[in-house]
Structures are given as structure tokens and as C-alpha cells.
PDB file of C-alpha atoms in Angstrom:
ATOM      1  CA  VAL A  34      41.801 -11.145  31.404  1.00  0.00           C
ATOM      2  CA  LEU A  35      43.386  -7.931  30.230  1.00  0.00           C
ATOM      3  CA  LEU A  36      41.290  -5.433  28.291  1.00  0.00           C
ATOM      4  CA  CYS A  37      43.451  -3.086  26.258  1.00  0.00           C
ATOM      5  CA  ALA A  38      42.711  -0.081  24.083  1.00  0.00           C
ATOM      6  CA  PHE A  39      45.623   0.742  21.825  1.00  0.00           C
ATOM      7  CA  ALA A  40      46.656   3.994  20.201  1.00  0.00           C
ATOM      8  CA  GLY A  41      48.752   4.509  17.104  1.00  0.00           C
ATOM      9  CA  GLU A  42      47.521   1.535  15.091  1.00  0.00           C
ATOM     10  CA  GLU A  43      47.393   3.552  11.883  1.00  0.00           C
ATOM     11  CA  ASP A  44      50.910   4.875  12.542  1.00  0.00           C
ATOM     12  CA  GLY A  45      52.496   1.437  12.746  1.00  0.00           C
ATOM     13  CA  LEU A  46      50.769  -0.522  15.539  1.00  0.00           C
ATOM     14  CA  LEU A  47      52.555   1.687  18.074  1.00  0.00           C
ATOM     15  CA  GLY A  48      50.434   0.912  21.143  1.00  0.00           C
ATOM     16  CA  SER A  49      50.306  -2.844  20.669  1.00  0.00           C
ATOM     17  CA  LYS A  50      54.022  -2.984  19.854  1.00  0.00           C
ATOM     18  CA  ALA A  51      54.738  -1.017  23.043  1.00  0.00           C
ATOM     19  CA  ILE A  52      52.753  -3.377  25.282  1.00  0.00           C
ATOM     20  CA  CYS A  53      54.356  -6.409  23.631  1.00  0.00           C
ATOM     21  CA  SER A  54      57.815  -4.976  24.238  1.00  0.00           C
ATOM     22  CA  ARG A  55      57.002  -4.573  27.973  1.00  0.00           C
ATOM     23  CA  PRO A  56      54.087  -6.906  28.712  1.00  0.00           C
ATOM     24  CA  PRO A  57      52.177  -6.351  31.974  1.00  0.00           C
ATOM     25  CA  VAL A  58      52.311 -10.118  32.613  1.00  0.00           C
ATOM     26  CA  GLU A  59      54.774 -12.768  31.520  1.00  0.00           C
ATOM     27  CA  VAL A  60      54.254 -13.806  27.907  1.00  0.00           C
ATOM     28  CA  ARG A  61      54.116 -17.463  28.970  1.00  0.00           C
ATOM     29  CA  ARG A  62      50.997 -16.615  31.036  1.00  0.00           C
ATOM     30  CA  MET A  63      49.123 -15.098  28.081  1.00  0.00           C
ATOM     31  CA  VAL A  64      46.630 -17.532  26.595  1.00  0.00           C
ATOM     32  CA  ALA A  65      45.391 -15.637  23.535  1.00  0.00           C
ATOM     33  CA  MET A  66      44.823 -12.211  22.026  1.00  0.00           C
ATOM     34  CA  LEU A  67      41.347 -11.442  20.679  1.00  0.00           C
ATOM     35  CA  ASN A  68      41.386  -8.249  18.634  1.00  0.00           C
ATOM     36  CA  MET A  69      38.298  -6.330  17.543  1.00  0.00           C
ATOM     37  CA  ASP A  70      38.906  -3.743  14.825  1.00  0.00           C
ATOM     38  CA  MET A  71      36.338  -2.213  12.466  1.00  0.00           C
ATOM     39  CA  ILE A  72      33.472  -4.320  13.812  1.00  0.00           C
ATOM     40  CA  GLY A  73      30.632  -1.856  13.247  1.00  0.00           C
ATOM     41  CA  ARG A  74      30.147  -2.162   9.506  1.00  0.00           C
ATOM     42  CA  GLY A  75      28.896  -4.873   7.180  1.00  0.00           C
ATOM     43  CA  GLY A  76      26.179  -7.453   7.637  1.00  0.00           C
ATOM     44  CA  VAL A  77      24.713  -7.476  11.152  1.00  0.00           C
ATOM     45  CA  GLY A  78      24.820 -11.288  11.315  1.00  0.00           C
ATOM     46  CA  GLU A  79      28.281 -11.693   9.813  1.00  0.00           C
ATOM     47  CA  VAL A  80      31.821 -11.281  11.107  1.00  0.00           C
ATOM     48  CA  ALA A  81      35.179 -12.057   9.560  1.00  0.00           C
ATOM     49  CA  VAL A  82      37.727 -13.680  11.847  1.00  0.00           C
ATOM     50  CA  LEU A  83      41.321 -13.887  10.708  1.00  0.00           C
ATOM     51  CA  GLY A  84      43.903 -16.131  12.344  1.00  0.00           C
ATOM     52  CA  THR A  85      42.168 -19.495  12.302  1.00  0.00           C
ATOM     53  CA  LYS A  86      44.688 -20.940   9.798  1.00  0.00           C
ATOM     54  CA  ARG A  87      47.581 -20.037  12.082  1.00  0.00           C
ATOM     55  CA  ASN A  88      45.664 -21.041  15.219  1.00  0.00           C
ATOM     56  CA  PRO A  89      43.364 -24.001  14.474  1.00  0.00           C
ATOM     57  CA  SER A  90      42.539 -24.556  18.153  1.00  0.00           C
ATOM     58  CA  LEU A  91      41.286 -20.965  18.375  1.00  0.00           C
ATOM     59  CA  GLY A  92      39.177 -21.646  15.297  1.00  0.00           C
ATOM     60  CA  ARG A  93      37.574 -24.566  17.101  1.00  0.00           C
ATOM     61  CA  ALA A  94      36.974 -22.437  20.210  1.00  0.00           C
ATOM     62  CA  LEU A  95      35.427 -19.736  18.016  1.00  0.00           C
ATOM     63  CA  ALA A  96      32.999 -22.169  16.390  1.00  0.00           C
ATOM     64  CA  GLN A  97      32.083 -23.607  19.785  1.00  0.00           C
ATOM     65  CA  ALA A  98      31.572 -20.104  21.230  1.00  0.00           C
ATOM     66  CA  ASN A  99      29.200 -19.190  18.424  1.00  0.00           C
ATOM     67  CA  GLY A 100      27.169 -22.313  19.097  1.00  0.00           C
ATOM     68  CA  ILE A 101      26.711 -22.033  22.871  1.00  0.00           C
ATOM     69  CA  GLY A 102      24.625 -18.901  23.007  1.00  0.00           C
ATOM     70  CA  ARG A 103      22.778 -16.318  21.014  1.00  0.00           C
ATOM     71  CA  THR A 104      25.443 -14.144  19.453  1.00  0.00           C
ATOM     72  CA  GLY A 105      23.410 -12.986  16.471  1.00  0.00           C
ATOM     73  CA  ILE A 106      26.284 -14.097  14.231  1.00  0.00           C
ATOM     74  CA  ARG A 107      24.990 -16.442  11.577  1.00  0.00           C
ATOM     75  CA  LYS A 108      27.960 -16.270   9.221  1.00  0.00           C
ATOM     76  CA  LEU A 109      31.552 -16.666  10.397  1.00  0.00           C
ATOM     77  CA  VAL A 110      33.963 -15.834   7.588  1.00  0.00           C
ATOM     78  CA  THR A 111      37.282 -17.554   8.271  1.00  0.00           C
ATOM     79  CA  GLY A 112      40.301 -18.561   6.217  1.00  0.00           C
ATOM     80  CA  GLN A 113      40.178 -15.354   4.157  1.00  0.00           C
ATOM     81  CA  GLY A 114      41.622 -11.841   4.317  1.00  0.00           C
ATOM     82  CA  GLU A 115      45.267 -12.776   4.650  1.00  0.00           C
ATOM     83  CA  GLU A 116      46.220  -9.415   3.110  1.00  0.00           C
ATOM     84  CA  LEU A 117      44.889  -7.764   6.302  1.00  0.00           C
ATOM     85  CA  TRP A 118      46.672 -10.042   8.802  1.00  0.00           C
ATOM     86  CA  LYS A 119      49.592  -7.703   9.563  1.00  0.00           C
ATOM     87  CA  ARG A 120      47.477  -4.538   9.714  1.00  0.00           C
ATOM     88  CA  SER A 121      45.970  -4.527  13.208  1.00  0.00           C
ATOM     89  CA  ASP A 122      46.884  -4.738  16.883  1.00  0.00           C
ATOM     90  CA  HIS A 123      46.820  -8.530  17.216  1.00  0.00           C
ATOM     91  CA  TYR A 124      49.888  -8.814  14.994  1.00  0.00           C
ATOM     92  CA  PRO A 125      52.596  -7.816  17.543  1.00  0.00           C
ATOM     93  CA  PHE A 126      51.123 -10.412  19.935  1.00  0.00           C
ATOM     94  CA  HIS A 127      51.213 -12.988  17.159  1.00  0.00           C
ATOM     95  CA  GLN A 128      54.875 -12.137  16.532  1.00  0.00           C
ATOM     96  CA  ILE A 129      55.795 -12.906  20.152  1.00  0.00           C
ATOM     97  CA  GLY A 130      54.013 -16.269  19.950  1.00  0.00           C
ATOM     98  CA  ILE A 131      50.594 -15.452  21.411  1.00  0.00           C
ATOM     99  CA  PRO A 132      47.736 -17.225  19.575  1.00  0.00           C
ATOM    100  CA  SER A 133      45.587 -14.457  18.083  1.00  0.00           C
ATOM    101  CA  LEU A 134      42.277 -13.875  16.361  1.00  0.00           C
ATOM    102  CA  PHE A 135      41.320 -10.716  14.490  1.00  0.00           C
ATOM    103  CA  PHE A 136      37.566  -9.954  14.478  1.00  0.00           C
ATOM    104  CA  PHE A 137      36.735  -7.683  11.534  1.00  0.00           C
ATOM    105  CA  GLU A 138      33.642  -6.239   9.849  1.00  0.00           C
ATOM    106  CA  GLY A 139      33.434  -8.591   6.885  1.00  0.00           C
ATOM    107  CA  LEU A 140      35.164  -9.588   3.694  1.00  0.00           C
ATOM    108  CA  PRO A 141      36.053  -8.674   1.104  1.00  0.00           C
ATOM    109  CA  ILE A 142      36.983  -5.240   2.407  1.00  0.00           C
ATOM    110  CA  SER A 143      35.982  -3.773  -0.966  1.00  0.00           C
ATOM    111  CA  ARG A 144      32.347  -4.095   0.245  1.00  0.00           C
ATOM    112  CA  ASN A 145      33.045  -1.081   2.491  1.00  0.00           C
ATOM    113  CA  ALA A 146      33.591   1.817   0.083  1.00  0.00           C
ATOM    114  CA  ASP A 147      34.183   4.103   3.090  1.00  0.00           C
ATOM    115  CA  TYR A 148      37.138   2.104   4.500  1.00  0.00           C
ATOM    116  CA  HIS A 149      40.010   4.479   5.298  1.00  0.00           C
ATOM    117  CA  THR A 150      38.262   7.476   3.750  1.00  0.00           C
ATOM    118  CA  TRP A 151      36.739  10.652   5.187  1.00  0.00           C
ATOM    119  CA  ARG A 152      33.313   9.035   4.705  1.00  0.00           C
ATOM    120  CA  ASP A 153      34.027   6.446   7.416  1.00  0.00           C
ATOM    121  CA  ARG A 154      31.958   8.219  10.058  1.00  0.00           C
ATOM    122  CA  ILE A 155      29.986   7.280  13.149  1.00  0.00           C
ATOM    123  CA  GLU A 156      26.694   7.503  11.232  1.00  0.00           C
ATOM    124  CA  GLY A 157      27.698   4.399   9.274  1.00  0.00           C
ATOM    125  CA  VAL A 158      28.253   2.255  12.359  1.00  0.00           C
ATOM    126  CA  ASP A 159      25.697  -0.452  13.158  1.00  0.00           C
ATOM    127  CA  VAL A 160      25.398  -0.800  16.948  1.00  0.00           C
ATOM    128  CA  LYS A 161      23.622  -4.166  16.632  1.00  0.00           C
ATOM    129  CA  LYS A 162      26.554  -5.516  14.619  1.00  0.00           C
ATOM    130  CA  ILE A 163      28.947  -4.367  17.349  1.00  0.00           C
ATOM    131  CA  GLN A 164      26.776  -6.060  20.003  1.00  0.00           C
ATOM    132  CA  ASN A 165      26.684  -9.324  18.067  1.00  0.00           C
ATOM    133  CA  THR A 166      30.431  -9.355  17.506  1.00  0.00           C
ATOM    134  CA  CYS A 167      31.123  -8.486  21.150  1.00  0.00           C
ATOM    135  CA  ARG A 168      28.912 -11.366  22.280  1.00  0.00           C
ATOM    136  CA  LEU A 169      30.936 -13.738  20.135  1.00  0.00           C
ATOM    137  CA  VAL A 170      34.250 -12.360  21.406  1.00  0.00           C
ATOM    138  CA  HIS A 171      33.003 -12.561  25.012  1.00  0.00           C
ATOM    139  CA  GLN A 172      31.933 -16.182  24.619  1.00  0.00           C
ATOM    140  CA  THR A 173      35.236 -17.062  22.942  1.00  0.00           C
ATOM    141  CA  ALA A 174      37.188 -15.383  25.759  1.00  0.00           C
ATOM    142  CA  CYS A 175      35.138 -17.211  28.404  1.00  0.00           C
ATOM    143  CA  LEU A 176      35.809 -20.570  26.784  1.00  0.00           C
ATOM    144  CA  LEU A 177      39.536 -19.875  26.590  1.00  0.00           C
ATOM    145  CA  ALA A 178      39.730 -18.512  30.143  1.00  0.00           C
ATOM    146  CA  ASN A 179      37.945 -21.526  31.611  1.00  0.00           C
ATOM    147  CA  ASP A 180      39.762 -24.211  29.627  1.00  0.00           C
ATOM    148  CA  ASP A 181      42.432 -26.148  31.524  1.00  0.00           C
ATOM    149  CA  SER A 182      44.429 -26.578  28.331  1.00  0.00           C
ATOM    150  CA  ARG A 183      46.081 -23.748  26.441  1.00  0.00           C
ATOM    151  CA  PRO A 184      46.081 -23.176  22.704  1.00  0.00           C
ATOM    152  CA  PRO A 185      49.471 -23.918  21.158  1.00  0.00           C
ATOM    153  CA  ALA A 186      51.670 -21.166  19.763  1.00  0.00           C
ATOM    154  CA  PRO A 187      50.791 -19.979  16.251  1.00  0.00           C
ATOM    155  CA  ARG A 188      51.894 -22.143  13.330  1.00  0.00           C
ATOM    156  CA  SER A 189      53.854 -19.256  11.836  1.00  0.00           C
ATOM    157  CA  ARG A 190      54.885 -15.900  13.291  1.00  0.00           C
ATOM    158  CA  ARG A 191      54.564 -14.048   9.984  1.00  0.00           C
TER     159      ARG A 191
END
């Protein structure tokens, strides 16, 4: 399991593109990329997860992960937000064929009037929401890491 913190996302996914151009392990050994971006806003019991249409087996793992323990997530929003798909650090991994999920605050993004404004400050972050989302991501990662099978490559690399 590799934990990565990327820089330069807002400037064109610079950090994630850099690691994908020179991966620390062979691409064929990578099972999945689980990306958390903007997970501290929105409903505390809700998280949007993009990528399930392109990666149905990851969608199944996600649903299973949310059912095996107390994540605090009562509403998984999937199959929406396609306009955001290319805008975060999972996308370069997706482009090189790594199945990816993008965990995001909630949809539609218009619910967050502070998104990409000067008002998007630490005071607006909900720590409980971050904890809940991290529990879900952790459980999803554990399922994937302990599964003898591997999720297939994404349906489309766009």
C-alpha cells in the first residue's frame, strides 16, 4: 500500500502526473488508486464516489466495505459527477490503466458555495465527515489488498 500526498493538483495534476510517469512500483503491480479530495465538507453521513461506472468491481468493493463496519456513511452517491472526473489526482492513474475511485465531499458541487473561492477555509471543514470518509476508504483498501483477485482495468481511459 502506497500512501501519496500530491502537489500541484490545481496547476494541472502535476504531482500525480509525475508519479505516474515514473511509478515507484511496476504499473502491473498496482491494484487500484483511491483518491480523497475535498472530503471535509457536505453532509457528515454522505460521500460522493466517482469512478464506479468505469470500474464496476470497485463499486462492488465500495458497497461491501461500507457494509462491513461502522463508517458513519449512510449515503453513497455514485454514478454522478462525471464533469469532475478529470479534475483530481486519480485521473493520471486512470489514464495508465489503474482502476480508480475518487472520494469527494458530495454532489452536486453547487451545494458548496465556497468551492474554489477565498471562503473555502479550515473553519468550514467537518472533522467527523473526514473521519467517516477515511473509514470507508480504509475498509475499501483493506478489501482490495486482501483479495486474491484484482479489479480489471477501467472500461475507458478517458
